[in-house]
Amino acid sequence: DEELCQMIVELNITDVVCGGIEELHYNFLIWKKVNVIDGIIADWHTALDKAVVDGLQPETLLKPQKQHLNL
């Protein structure tokens, strides 16, 4: 959505991790030099940990880490 893209740019966010994104928004964010990692299937804890520690590649399926499971 345009408002979210504008907020990302205004807040100087450098990386966006998402499950999916429309091509128009993807192209806009890339044009604005935002690193977009899309196609991620994971809980946010696991995705954030992977992005910060090991790097995260587009179209990745991650199993939840045991400490983040709510059983």
Tab-separated table of C-alpha atoms in Angstrom:
chain	number	residue	atom	x	y	z
A	1	ASP	CA	0.000	0.000	0.000
A	2	GLU	CA	1.261	3.465	-0.885
A	3	GLU	CA	1.007	4.833	2.670
A	4	LEU	CA	3.166	2.050	4.073
A	5	CYS	CA	5.781	2.534	1.342
A	6	GLN	CA	5.867	6.269	2.037
A	7	MET	CA	6.265	5.644	5.781
A	8	ILE	CA	9.147	3.225	5.116
A	9	VAL	CA	10.938	5.895	3.083
A	10	GLU	CA	10.196	8.731	5.541
A	11	LEU	CA	11.527	6.676	8.473
A	12	ASN	CA	14.694	5.813	6.520
A	13	ILE	CA	14.067	2.087	6.889
A	14	THR	CA	16.775	0.199	5.023
A	15	ASP	CA	15.371	-3.348	4.996
A	16	VAL	CA	11.865	-4.786	4.643
A	17	VAL	CA	11.065	-8.462	5.215
A	18	CYS	CA	7.645	-9.611	4.054
A	19	GLY	CA	5.656	-12.596	2.903
A	20	GLY	CA	4.672	-10.931	-0.344
A	21	ILE	CA	4.554	-7.523	-1.970
A	22	GLU	CA	2.967	-6.093	-5.092
A	23	GLU	CA	5.417	-5.463	-7.923
A	24	LEU	CA	4.616	-1.733	-7.992
A	25	HIS	CA	5.498	-1.345	-4.312
A	26	TYR	CA	8.546	-3.600	-4.638
A	27	ASN	CA	9.897	-1.523	-7.528
A	28	PHE	CA	9.235	1.732	-5.665
A	29	LEU	CA	11.104	0.566	-2.558
A	30	ILE	CA	14.023	-0.788	-4.594
A	31	TRP	CA	14.172	2.543	-6.449
A	32	LYS	CA	14.337	4.257	-3.042
A	33	LYS	CA	17.283	1.977	-2.118
A	34	VAL	CA	15.323	-0.156	0.366
A	35	ASN	CA	16.419	-3.801	0.520
A	36	VAL	CA	13.222	-5.854	0.085
A	37	ILE	CA	13.337	-9.513	1.095
A	38	ASP	CA	10.022	-11.035	0.082
A	39	GLY	CA	8.470	-14.468	-0.033
A	40	ILE	CA	9.391	-15.184	3.589
A	41	ILE	CA	7.289	-17.699	5.482
A	42	ALA	CA	8.169	-17.563	9.174
A	43	ASP	CA	7.206	-16.061	12.479
A	44	TRP	CA	8.667	-12.607	12.949
A	45	HIS	CA	11.121	-13.683	15.688
A	46	THR	CA	12.714	-16.316	13.487
A	47	ALA	CA	12.782	-14.092	10.394
A	48	LEU	CA	14.378	-11.215	12.316
A	49	ASP	CA	16.988	-13.464	13.938
A	50	LYS	CA	17.906	-14.985	10.572
A	51	ALA	CA	18.049	-11.578	8.861
A	52	VAL	CA	20.329	-10.086	11.523
A	53	VAL	CA	22.582	-13.066	12.258
A	54	ASP	CA	22.910	-15.094	9.062
A	55	GLY	CA	21.300	-13.037	6.341
A	56	LEU	CA	17.960	-13.878	4.794
A	57	GLN	CA	17.275	-14.810	1.205
A	58	PRO	CA	13.996	-14.190	-0.646
A	59	GLU	CA	11.506	-17.064	-0.834
A	60	THR	CA	12.638	-18.774	2.351
A	61	LEU	CA	10.617	-21.036	4.627
A	62	LEU	CA	11.898	-21.008	8.207
A	63	LYS	CA	10.851	-23.285	11.043
A	64	PRO	CA	10.092	-21.465	14.300
A	65	GLN	CA	12.850	-21.488	16.869
A	66	LYS	CA	11.960	-23.523	19.955
A	67	GLN	CA	12.133	-20.555	22.335
A	68	HIS	CA	9.480	-18.778	20.221
A	69	LEU	CA	6.949	-21.615	20.171
A	70	ASN	CA	3.755	-20.940	22.096
A	71	LEU	CA	2.321	-24.327	22.991
